[in-house]
Amino acid sequence: MGNSLKAIVAFVPSNKCQKYLLEDLEEMPVDKMVDLSGRQLRRLPLHICSFRELVKLYLSNNNLNHLPPELEQLQNLQILALDFNNFKALPLVVCTLKQLCILYLGNNKLCSLPLELRFLQNLKTLWIESNCLQYLPEVVCELSLLKTLHAGSNALRTLPPQLQCLQELRTIWLSGNLLSDFPPVLLDMPFLEVIDVDRNSIRFFPSLAHLPGLKLVIYDHNPCRNAPKVAKGVRRVGRWSEETPEPRKRSGAVIDITLDEKPLLPPVEKMEPE
């Protein structure tokens, strides 16, 4: 009954209804964080934009598809979570928040990202998983401080060569896309530490042994006939990983070895800025 009532109240713009949804959040919290996740919100209450010292704003799991221009007042914001909403386009006002370090946009309906995203030059973590992206927007390659990029569960078939300009990038998650080849640009990124291409359509893996920074490569659930070669000490998760041999060739035939599903990785929690 609680969630159903909130869903109904969210349609009513009166101050009393908004206070019910916000649980009387009228003053900026001491910890400079506001979490309005799962409140059935269809619009951001404007008085939140008056909390000019706000550092963290969580709006996950609502029914938002736009944001008010007044959001620009939150120039100290470092973390903004907009995941699990109904955004078909990223509101341009987000690109005015130049102190953002972490931006969560996953599980929306985004088909592209605006060129204005390049103004977020302090961004270190970008989550754009589970959207409708058929290509990785090249503007992402202009985020020079980016360390973590999560672009899984889209419809990516390749990556732009400009990605190698992101020399601070350490972790890239590409699981659940439409990659038929291992992205060549990743071979020119020696600073990468984690590469995840799980659940794609990659049939052949080139050697990754020349990547000195690599610590983990996840390549499971691909129709591959070989495991990627890696340097000593690099962990592989997938068929014929370090615990089992690659398939043996006998009379020109390949004998597949059936393995269990990969172990579940620990859930990724939303991060704090460094």
PDB file of C-alpha atoms in Angstrom:
ATOM      1  CA  MET A   1       0.000   0.000   0.000  1.00  0.00           C
ATOM      2  CA  GLY A   2       2.865   2.396   0.769  1.00  0.00           C
ATOM      3  CA  ASN A   3       4.364   2.324  -2.734  1.00  0.00           C
ATOM      4  CA  SER A   4       0.934   2.499  -4.366  1.00  0.00           C
ATOM      5  CA  LEU A   5       0.028   5.537  -2.291  1.00  0.00           C
ATOM      6  CA  LYS A   6       3.304   7.239  -3.150  1.00  0.00           C
ATOM      7  CA  ALA A   7       2.708   6.552  -6.842  1.00  0.00           C
ATOM      8  CA  ILE A   8      -0.649   8.330  -6.610  1.00  0.00           C
ATOM      9  CA  VAL A   9       0.657  11.203  -4.510  1.00  0.00           C
ATOM     10  CA  ALA A  10       3.523  11.755  -6.978  1.00  0.00           C
ATOM     11  CA  PHE A  11       0.991  13.062  -9.506  1.00  0.00           C
ATOM     12  CA  VAL A  12      -0.286  15.735  -7.095  1.00  0.00           C
ATOM     13  CA  PRO A  13       1.858  18.916  -7.032  1.00  0.00           C
ATOM     14  CA  SER A  14       0.588  20.328  -3.734  1.00  0.00           C
ATOM     15  CA  ASN A  15       3.111  21.174  -1.017  1.00  0.00           C
ATOM     16  CA  LYS A  16       1.526  18.706   1.408  1.00  0.00           C
ATOM     17  CA  CYS A  17       1.895  15.853  -1.085  1.00  0.00           C
ATOM     18  CA  GLN A  18       5.488  16.750  -1.828  1.00  0.00           C
ATOM     19  CA  LYS A  19       6.312  16.847   1.875  1.00  0.00           C
ATOM     20  CA  TYR A  20       4.831  13.358   2.207  1.00  0.00           C
ATOM     21  CA  LEU A  21       7.100  12.065  -0.557  1.00  0.00           C
ATOM     22  CA  LEU A  22      10.151  13.807   0.878  1.00  0.00           C
ATOM     23  CA  GLU A  23       9.374  12.904   4.468  1.00  0.00           C
ATOM     24  CA  ASP A  24       9.590  16.576   5.513  1.00  0.00           C
ATOM     25  CA  LEU A  25      13.041  17.135   4.029  1.00  0.00           C
ATOM     26  CA  GLU A  26      13.030  20.925   4.236  1.00  0.00           C
ATOM     27  CA  GLU A  27      16.614  21.717   5.240  1.00  0.00           C
ATOM     28  CA  MET A  28      19.876  20.481   3.819  1.00  0.00           C
ATOM     29  CA  PRO A  29      21.153  17.473   5.788  1.00  0.00           C
ATOM     30  CA  VAL A  30      24.332  17.889   7.789  1.00  0.00           C
ATOM     31  CA  ASP A  31      26.088  15.220   5.715  1.00  0.00           C
ATOM     32  CA  LYS A  32      25.323  17.171   2.517  1.00  0.00           C
ATOM     33  CA  MET A  33      23.591  14.145   1.002  1.00  0.00           C
ATOM     34  CA  VAL A  34      20.011  13.742  -0.203  1.00  0.00           C
ATOM     35  CA  ASP A  35      18.715  10.274  -1.105  1.00  0.00           C
ATOM     36  CA  LEU A  36      15.324  10.306  -2.838  1.00  0.00           C
ATOM     37  CA  SER A  37      15.680   6.871  -4.399  1.00  0.00           C
ATOM     38  CA  GLY A  38      12.510   4.825  -4.852  1.00  0.00           C
ATOM     39  CA  ARG A  39      10.077   7.654  -4.035  1.00  0.00           C
ATOM     40  CA  GLN A  40       7.967   7.311  -7.215  1.00  0.00           C
ATOM     41  CA  LEU A  41       8.987  10.862  -8.154  1.00  0.00           C
ATOM     42  CA  ARG A  42       7.982  12.200 -11.573  1.00  0.00           C
ATOM     43  CA  ARG A  43       9.685  15.526 -11.019  1.00  0.00           C
ATOM     44  CA  LEU A  44      12.471  16.772  -8.791  1.00  0.00           C
ATOM     45  CA  PRO A  45      11.139  19.000  -5.990  1.00  0.00           C
ATOM     46  CA  LEU A  46      12.539  22.457  -6.703  1.00  0.00           C
ATOM     47  CA  HIS A  47      13.493  23.268  -3.140  1.00  0.00           C
ATOM     48  CA  ILE A  48      16.183  20.554  -3.311  1.00  0.00           C
ATOM     49  CA  CYS A  49      17.974  22.823  -5.783  1.00  0.00           C
ATOM     50  CA  SER A  50      18.310  25.432  -3.046  1.00  0.00           C
ATOM     51  CA  PHE A  51      20.674  23.158  -1.086  1.00  0.00           C
ATOM     52  CA  ARG A  52      23.683  24.766  -2.732  1.00  0.00           C
ATOM     53  CA  GLU A  53      26.270  22.958  -0.609  1.00  0.00           C
ATOM     54  CA  LEU A  54      24.870  19.551  -1.545  1.00  0.00           C
ATOM     55  CA  VAL A  55      27.575  17.012  -2.478  1.00  0.00           C
ATOM     56  CA  LYS A  56      25.592  13.815  -3.126  1.00  0.00           C
ATOM     57  CA  LEU A  57      22.171  13.483  -4.747  1.00  0.00           C
ATOM     58  CA  TYR A  58      20.605  10.058  -5.283  1.00  0.00           C
ATOM     59  CA  LEU A  59      17.500   9.977  -7.487  1.00  0.00           C
ATOM     60  CA  SER A  60      17.623   6.300  -8.470  1.00  0.00           C
ATOM     61  CA  ASN A  61      14.547   4.171  -9.115  1.00  0.00           C
ATOM     62  CA  ASN A  62      11.975   6.900  -9.754  1.00  0.00           C
ATOM     63  CA  ASN A  63       9.897   7.923 -12.766  1.00  0.00           C
ATOM     64  CA  LEU A  64      11.939  10.935 -13.838  1.00  0.00           C
ATOM     65  CA  ASN A  65      12.330  11.888 -17.504  1.00  0.00           C
ATOM     66  CA  HIS A  66      13.495  15.483 -17.089  1.00  0.00           C
ATOM     67  CA  LEU A  67      15.220  17.732 -14.561  1.00  0.00           C
ATOM     68  CA  PRO A  68      14.576  21.402 -13.781  1.00  0.00           C
ATOM     69  CA  PRO A  69      17.058  24.076 -14.940  1.00  0.00           C
ATOM     70  CA  GLU A  70      17.385  25.110 -11.288  1.00  0.00           C
ATOM     71  CA  LEU A  71      19.562  22.023 -10.758  1.00  0.00           C
ATOM     72  CA  GLU A  72      22.420  24.163 -12.072  1.00  0.00           C
ATOM     73  CA  GLN A  73      22.554  25.810  -8.643  1.00  0.00           C
ATOM     74  CA  LEU A  74      24.125  22.634  -7.196  1.00  0.00           C
ATOM     75  CA  GLN A  75      27.660  23.500  -8.256  1.00  0.00           C
ATOM     76  CA  ASN A  76      29.235  21.526  -5.376  1.00  0.00           C
ATOM     77  CA  LEU A  77      27.601  18.262  -6.407  1.00  0.00           C
ATOM     78  CA  GLN A  78      30.092  15.406  -6.799  1.00  0.00           C
ATOM     79  CA  ILE A  79      27.804  12.362  -7.038  1.00  0.00           C
ATOM     80  CA  LEU A  80      24.584  12.248  -9.050  1.00  0.00           C
ATOM     81  CA  ALA A  81      22.589   9.022  -9.407  1.00  0.00           C
ATOM     82  CA  LEU A  82      19.905   9.022 -12.123  1.00  0.00           C
ATOM     83  CA  ASP A  83      19.818   5.276 -12.766  1.00  0.00           C
ATOM     84  CA  PHE A  84      16.555   3.316 -13.041  1.00  0.00           C
ATOM     85  CA  ASN A  85      14.473   6.196 -14.398  1.00  0.00           C
ATOM     86  CA  ASN A  86      12.845   7.036 -17.745  1.00  0.00           C
ATOM     87  CA  PHE A  87      15.375   9.375 -19.349  1.00  0.00           C
ATOM     88  CA  LYS A  88      15.445   9.177 -23.148  1.00  0.00           C
ATOM     89  CA  ALA A  89      18.027  11.964 -23.268  1.00  0.00           C
ATOM     90  CA  LEU A  90      20.432  13.262 -20.672  1.00  0.00           C
ATOM     91  CA  PRO A  91      19.155  16.643 -19.431  1.00  0.00           C
ATOM     92  CA  LEU A  92      21.691  19.280 -20.455  1.00  0.00           C
ATOM     93  CA  VAL A  93      21.555  20.841 -17.007  1.00  0.00           C
ATOM     94  CA  VAL A  94      23.533  17.832 -15.740  1.00  0.00           C
ATOM     95  CA  CYS A  95      26.433  18.945 -17.944  1.00  0.00           C
ATOM     96  CA  THR A  96      26.638  22.233 -16.028  1.00  0.00           C
ATOM     97  CA  LEU A  97      27.589  20.446 -12.782  1.00  0.00           C
ATOM     98  CA  LYS A  98      31.324  20.717 -13.328  1.00  0.00           C
ATOM     99  CA  GLN A  99      32.374  19.218  -9.972  1.00  0.00           C
ATOM    100  CA  LEU A 100      30.726  15.870 -10.713  1.00  0.00           C
ATOM    101  CA  CYS A 101      33.068  12.929 -10.105  1.00  0.00           C
ATOM    102  CA  ILE A 102      30.559  10.082 -10.357  1.00  0.00           C
ATOM    103  CA  LEU A 103      27.528   9.927 -12.644  1.00  0.00           C
ATOM    104  CA  TYR A 104      25.091   7.001 -12.698  1.00  0.00           C
ATOM    105  CA  LEU A 105      22.891   6.839 -15.823  1.00  0.00           C
ATOM    106  CA  GLY A 106      22.245   3.100 -16.015  1.00  0.00           C
ATOM    107  CA  ASN A 107      18.889   1.479 -16.724  1.00  0.00           C
ATOM    108  CA  ASN A 108      17.331   4.347 -18.660  1.00  0.00           C
ATOM    109  CA  LYS A 109      16.415   4.689 -22.353  1.00  0.00           C
ATOM    110  CA  LEU A 110      19.414   6.643 -23.612  1.00  0.00           C
ATOM    111  CA  CYS A 111      20.378   6.226 -27.270  1.00  0.00           C
ATOM    112  CA  SER A 112      23.124   8.863 -27.190  1.00  0.00           C
ATOM    113  CA  LEU A 113      24.891  11.374 -24.955  1.00  0.00           C
ATOM    114  CA  PRO A 114      25.096  15.111 -25.599  1.00  0.00           C
ATOM    115  CA  LEU A 115      28.315  16.795 -26.724  1.00  0.00           C
ATOM    116  CA  GLU A 116      27.996  19.005 -23.646  1.00  0.00           C
ATOM    117  CA  LEU A 117      29.079  16.015 -21.544  1.00  0.00           C
ATOM    118  CA  ARG A 118      32.640  17.110 -22.359  1.00  0.00           C
ATOM    119  CA  PHE A 119      32.238  19.920 -19.824  1.00  0.00           C
ATOM    120  CA  LEU A 120      32.364  17.354 -16.982  1.00  0.00           C
ATOM    121  CA  GLN A 121      36.143  17.263 -16.878  1.00  0.00           C
ATOM    122  CA  ASN A 122      36.259  16.068 -13.254  1.00  0.00           C
ATOM    123  CA  LEU A 123      34.259  12.925 -14.024  1.00  0.00           C
ATOM    124  CA  LYS A 124      36.050   9.770 -12.882  1.00  0.00           C
ATOM    125  CA  THR A 125      33.236   7.197 -12.968  1.00  0.00           C
ATOM    126  CA  LEU A 126      30.515   6.899 -15.614  1.00  0.00           C
ATOM    127  CA  TRP A 127      27.833   4.209 -15.553  1.00  0.00           C
ATOM    128  CA  ILE A 128      25.770   3.980 -18.749  1.00  0.00           C
ATOM    129  CA  GLU A 129      24.856   0.294 -18.578  1.00  0.00           C
ATOM    130  CA  SER A 130      21.468  -1.068 -19.632  1.00  0.00           C
ATOM    131  CA  ASN A 131      20.510   1.671 -22.066  1.00  0.00           C
ATOM    132  CA  CYS A 132      19.884   1.683 -25.835  1.00  0.00           C
ATOM    133  CA  LEU A 133      23.362   2.655 -27.039  1.00  0.00           C
ATOM    134  CA  GLN A 134      24.344   1.142 -30.395  1.00  0.00           C
ATOM    135  CA  TYR A 135      27.705   2.890 -30.287  1.00  0.00           C
ATOM    136  CA  LEU A 136      29.847   4.410 -27.568  1.00  0.00           C
ATOM    137  CA  PRO A 137      29.448   8.189 -27.904  1.00  0.00           C
ATOM    138  CA  GLU A 138      32.794   9.713 -28.838  1.00  0.00           C
ATOM    139  CA  VAL A 139      32.256  12.490 -26.313  1.00  0.00           C
ATOM    140  CA  VAL A 140      33.060   9.920 -23.620  1.00  0.00           C
ATOM    141  CA  CYS A 141      36.602   9.878 -25.016  1.00  0.00           C
ATOM    142  CA  GLU A 142      36.979  13.533 -24.013  1.00  0.00           C
ATOM    143  CA  LEU A 143      36.554  12.835 -20.284  1.00  0.00           C
ATOM    144  CA  SER A 144      40.263  12.885 -19.580  1.00  0.00           C
ATOM    145  CA  LEU A 145      40.114  11.882 -15.886  1.00  0.00           C
ATOM    146  CA  LEU A 146      37.748   8.933 -16.399  1.00  0.00           C
ATOM    147  CA  LYS A 147      38.894   5.857 -14.450  1.00  0.00           C
ATOM    148  CA  THR A 148      35.851   3.568 -14.609  1.00  0.00           C
ATOM    149  CA  LEU A 149      33.469   3.093 -17.550  1.00  0.00           C
ATOM    150  CA  HIS A 150      30.531   0.714 -17.237  1.00  0.00           C
ATOM    151  CA  ALA A 151      28.828   0.326 -20.635  1.00  0.00           C
ATOM    152  CA  GLY A 152      27.451  -3.195 -20.282  1.00  0.00           C
ATOM    153  CA  SER A 153      24.056  -4.396 -21.515  1.00  0.00           C
ATOM    154  CA  ASN A 154      23.752  -2.081 -24.494  1.00  0.00           C
ATOM    155  CA  ALA A 155      24.024  -2.895 -28.214  1.00  0.00           C
ATOM    156  CA  LEU A 156      27.651  -1.935 -28.825  1.00  0.00           C
ATOM    157  CA  ARG A 157      29.369  -3.623 -31.772  1.00  0.00           C
ATOM    158  CA  THR A 158      32.677  -1.770 -31.600  1.00  0.00           C
ATOM    159  CA  LEU A 159      34.541   0.964 -29.714  1.00  0.00           C
ATOM    160  CA  PRO A 160      35.915   4.226 -31.115  1.00  0.00           C
ATOM    161  CA  PRO A 161      39.709   4.425 -31.558  1.00  0.00           C
ATOM    162  CA  GLN A 162      39.661   7.724 -29.637  1.00  0.00           C
ATOM    163  CA  LEU A 163      39.094   5.688 -26.462  1.00  0.00           C
ATOM    164  CA  GLN A 164      42.855   5.215 -26.138  1.00  0.00           C
ATOM    165  CA  CYS A 165      43.105   8.920 -25.270  1.00  0.00           C
ATOM    166  CA  LEU A 166      41.654   8.079 -21.841  1.00  0.00           C
ATOM    167  CA  GLN A 167      44.988   7.361 -20.201  1.00  0.00           C
ATOM    168  CA  GLU A 168      43.494   7.410 -16.699  1.00  0.00           C
ATOM    169  CA  LEU A 169      41.011   4.644 -17.563  1.00  0.00           C
ATOM    170  CA  ARG A 170      41.625   1.539 -15.473  1.00  0.00           C
ATOM    171  CA  THR A 171      38.367  -0.443 -15.635  1.00  0.00           C
ATOM    172  CA  ILE A 172      36.034  -1.010 -18.576  1.00  0.00           C
ATOM    173  CA  TRP A 173      32.885  -3.158 -18.376  1.00  0.00           C
ATOM    174  CA  LEU A 174      31.413  -4.221 -21.725  1.00  0.00           C
ATOM    175  CA  SER A 175      29.442  -7.347 -20.812  1.00  0.00           C
ATOM    176  CA  GLY A 176      26.176  -8.090 -22.568  1.00  0.00           C
ATOM    177  CA  ASN A 177      26.832  -6.216 -25.806  1.00  0.00           C
ATOM    178  CA  LEU A 178      27.075  -7.304 -29.466  1.00  0.00           C
ATOM    179  CA  LEU A 179      30.848  -7.404 -29.895  1.00  0.00           C
ATOM    180  CA  SER A 180      31.834  -9.976 -32.522  1.00  0.00           C
ATOM    181  CA  ASP A 181      35.521  -9.066 -32.314  1.00  0.00           C
ATOM    182  CA  PHE A 182      37.680  -8.062 -29.395  1.00  0.00           C
ATOM    183  CA  PRO A 183      37.845  -4.243 -29.627  1.00  0.00           C
ATOM    184  CA  PRO A 184      41.249  -3.424 -31.205  1.00  0.00           C
ATOM    185  CA  VAL A 185      41.533  -0.129 -29.334  1.00  0.00           C
ATOM    186  CA  LEU A 186      41.838  -1.997 -26.022  1.00  0.00           C
ATOM    187  CA  LEU A 187      45.091  -3.528 -27.277  1.00  0.00           C
ATOM    188  CA  ASP A 188      46.581  -0.027 -27.312  1.00  0.00           C
ATOM    189  CA  MET A 189      45.633   0.783 -23.726  1.00  0.00           C
ATOM    190  CA  PRO A 190      48.468  -0.635 -21.566  1.00  0.00           C
ATOM    191  CA  PHE A 191      47.155   1.112 -18.457  1.00  0.00           C
ATOM    192  CA  LEU A 192      43.917  -0.927 -18.289  1.00  0.00           C
ATOM    193  CA  GLU A 193      43.601  -3.108 -15.183  1.00  0.00           C
ATOM    194  CA  VAL A 194      40.173  -4.740 -15.680  1.00  0.00           C
ATOM    195  CA  ILE A 195      38.557  -5.701 -18.996  1.00  0.00           C
ATOM    196  CA  ASP A 196      35.113  -7.319 -18.961  1.00  0.00           C
ATOM    197  CA  VAL A 197      33.744  -8.572 -22.301  1.00  0.00           C
ATOM    198  CA  ASP A 198      31.530 -11.281 -20.821  1.00  0.00           C
ATOM    199  CA  ARG A 199      28.379 -12.257 -22.759  1.00  0.00           C
ATOM    200  CA  ASN A 200      29.300 -11.047 -26.232  1.00  0.00           C
ATOM    201  CA  SER A 201      29.857 -12.860 -29.553  1.00  0.00           C
ATOM    202  CA  ILE A 202      33.655 -12.878 -29.678  1.00  0.00           C
ATOM    203  CA  ARG A 203      35.050 -15.951 -31.465  1.00  0.00           C
ATOM    204  CA  PHE A 204      38.763 -15.220 -31.232  1.00  0.00           C
ATOM    205  CA  PHE A 205      40.857 -13.466 -28.620  1.00  0.00           C
ATOM    206  CA  PRO A 206      44.184 -11.805 -29.442  1.00  0.00           C
ATOM    207  CA  SER A 207      47.012 -11.970 -26.942  1.00  0.00           C
ATOM    208  CA  LEU A 208      46.739  -9.542 -24.036  1.00  0.00           C
ATOM    209  CA  ALA A 209      50.138 -10.488 -22.623  1.00  0.00           C
ATOM    210  CA  HIS A 210      51.637  -7.148 -23.656  1.00  0.00           C
ATOM    211  CA  LEU A 211      49.312  -5.120 -21.378  1.00  0.00           C
ATOM    212  CA  PRO A 212      51.496  -4.497 -18.299  1.00  0.00           C
ATOM    213  CA  GLY A 213      48.740  -3.044 -16.121  1.00  0.00           C
ATOM    214  CA  LEU A 214      46.197  -5.817 -16.670  1.00  0.00           C
ATOM    215  CA  LYS A 215      45.022  -7.634 -13.529  1.00  0.00           C
ATOM    216  CA  LEU A 216      41.706  -9.217 -14.539  1.00  0.00           C
ATOM    217  CA  VAL A 217      40.036 -10.150 -17.820  1.00  0.00           C
ATOM    218  CA  ILE A 218      36.503 -11.560 -17.880  1.00  0.00           C
ATOM    219  CA  TYR A 219      35.617 -13.188 -21.208  1.00  0.00           C
ATOM    220  CA  ASP A 220      33.113 -15.900 -20.279  1.00  0.00           C
ATOM    221  CA  HIS A 221      29.976 -16.669 -22.328  1.00  0.00           C
ATOM    222  CA  ASN A 222      31.544 -15.965 -25.709  1.00  0.00           C
ATOM    223  CA  PRO A 223      31.634 -18.526 -28.576  1.00  0.00           C
ATOM    224  CA  CYS A 224      35.438 -18.371 -28.538  1.00  0.00           C
ATOM    225  CA  ARG A 225      37.830 -21.154 -29.586  1.00  0.00           C
ATOM    226  CA  ASN A 226      40.719 -19.839 -27.503  1.00  0.00           C
ATOM    227  CA  ALA A 227      41.415 -18.081 -24.246  1.00  0.00           C
ATOM    228  CA  PRO A 228      43.203 -14.724 -24.325  1.00  0.00           C
ATOM    229  CA  LYS A 229      46.888 -15.077 -23.485  1.00  0.00           C
ATOM    230  CA  VAL A 230      47.847 -12.930 -20.520  1.00  0.00           C
ATOM    231  CA  ALA A 231      50.984 -12.141 -18.555  1.00  0.00           C
ATOM    232  CA  LYS A 232      51.863 -14.084 -15.422  1.00  0.00           C
ATOM    233  CA  GLY A 233      49.707 -13.160 -12.447  1.00  0.00           C
ATOM    234  CA  VAL A 234      46.753 -11.887 -14.483  1.00  0.00           C
ATOM    235  CA  ARG A 235      43.466 -13.517 -13.525  1.00  0.00           C
ATOM    236  CA  ARG A 236      41.226 -14.835 -16.298  1.00  0.00           C
ATOM    237  CA  VAL A 237      37.541 -15.677 -15.861  1.00  0.00           C
ATOM    238  CA  GLY A 238      36.144 -17.798 -18.677  1.00  0.00           C
ATOM    239  CA  ARG A 239      36.610 -21.015 -20.612  1.00  0.00           C
ATOM    240  CA  TRP A 240      40.066 -22.575 -20.376  1.00  0.00           C
ATOM    241  CA  SER A 241      41.136 -20.132 -17.701  1.00  0.00           C
ATOM    242  CA  GLU A 242      44.164 -20.742 -15.506  1.00  0.00           C
ATOM    243  CA  GLU A 243      42.633 -23.754 -13.771  1.00  0.00           C
ATOM    244  CA  THR A 244      41.995 -25.780 -16.950  1.00  0.00           C
ATOM    245  CA  PRO A 245      43.826 -26.409 -20.236  1.00  0.00           C
ATOM    246  CA  GLU A 246      42.693 -24.997 -23.560  1.00  0.00           C
ATOM    247  CA  PRO A 247      40.984 -27.497 -25.896  1.00  0.00           C
ATOM    248  CA  ARG A 248      43.208 -30.113 -27.478  1.00  0.00           C
ATOM    249  CA  LYS A 249      43.294 -30.494 -31.238  1.00  0.00           C
ATOM    250  CA  ARG A 250      42.900 -34.059 -32.468  1.00  0.00           C
ATOM    251  CA  SER A 251      42.719 -34.806 -36.183  1.00  0.00           C
ATOM    252  CA  GLY A 252      41.770 -31.217 -36.861  1.00  0.00           C
ATOM    253  CA  ALA A 253      38.823 -31.288 -34.460  1.00  0.00           C
ATOM    254  CA  VAL A 254      38.490 -29.184 -31.334  1.00  0.00           C
ATOM    255  CA  ILE A 255      37.362 -30.938 -28.183  1.00  0.00           C
ATOM    256  CA  ASP A 256      35.467 -28.529 -25.959  1.00  0.00           C
ATOM    257  CA  ILE A 257      35.754 -28.782 -22.208  1.00  0.00           C
ATOM    258  CA  THR A 258      32.563 -28.056 -20.300  1.00  0.00           C
ATOM    259  CA  LEU A 259      33.071 -25.761 -17.341  1.00  0.00           C
ATOM    260  CA  ASP A 260      30.816 -24.546 -14.590  1.00  0.00           C
ATOM    261  CA  GLU A 261      29.438 -21.039 -14.666  1.00  0.00           C
ATOM    262  CA  LYS A 262      31.918 -18.385 -13.573  1.00  0.00           C
ATOM    263  CA  PRO A 263      31.814 -17.584  -9.840  1.00  0.00           C
ATOM    264  CA  LEU A 264      29.610 -14.665  -8.966  1.00  0.00           C
ATOM    265  CA  LEU A 265      31.576 -11.483  -8.479  1.00  0.00           C
ATOM    266  CA  PRO A 266      30.718  -9.442  -5.395  1.00  0.00           C
ATOM    267  CA  PRO A 267      28.046  -6.803  -6.021  1.00  0.00           C
ATOM    268  CA  VAL A 268      29.418  -3.407  -7.017  1.00  0.00           C
ATOM    269  CA  GLU A 269      28.415  -0.731  -4.591  1.00  0.00           C
ATOM    270  CA  LYS A 270      28.052   2.889  -5.572  1.00  0.00           C
ATOM    271  CA  MET A 271      31.367   4.538  -4.994  1.00  0.00           C
ATOM    272  CA  GLU A 272      32.522   7.617  -3.206  1.00  0.00           C
ATOM    273  CA  PRO A 273      34.760  10.156  -4.947  1.00  0.00           C
ATOM    274  CA  GLU A 274      38.439   9.869  -4.219  1.00  0.00           C
TER     275      GLU A 274
END
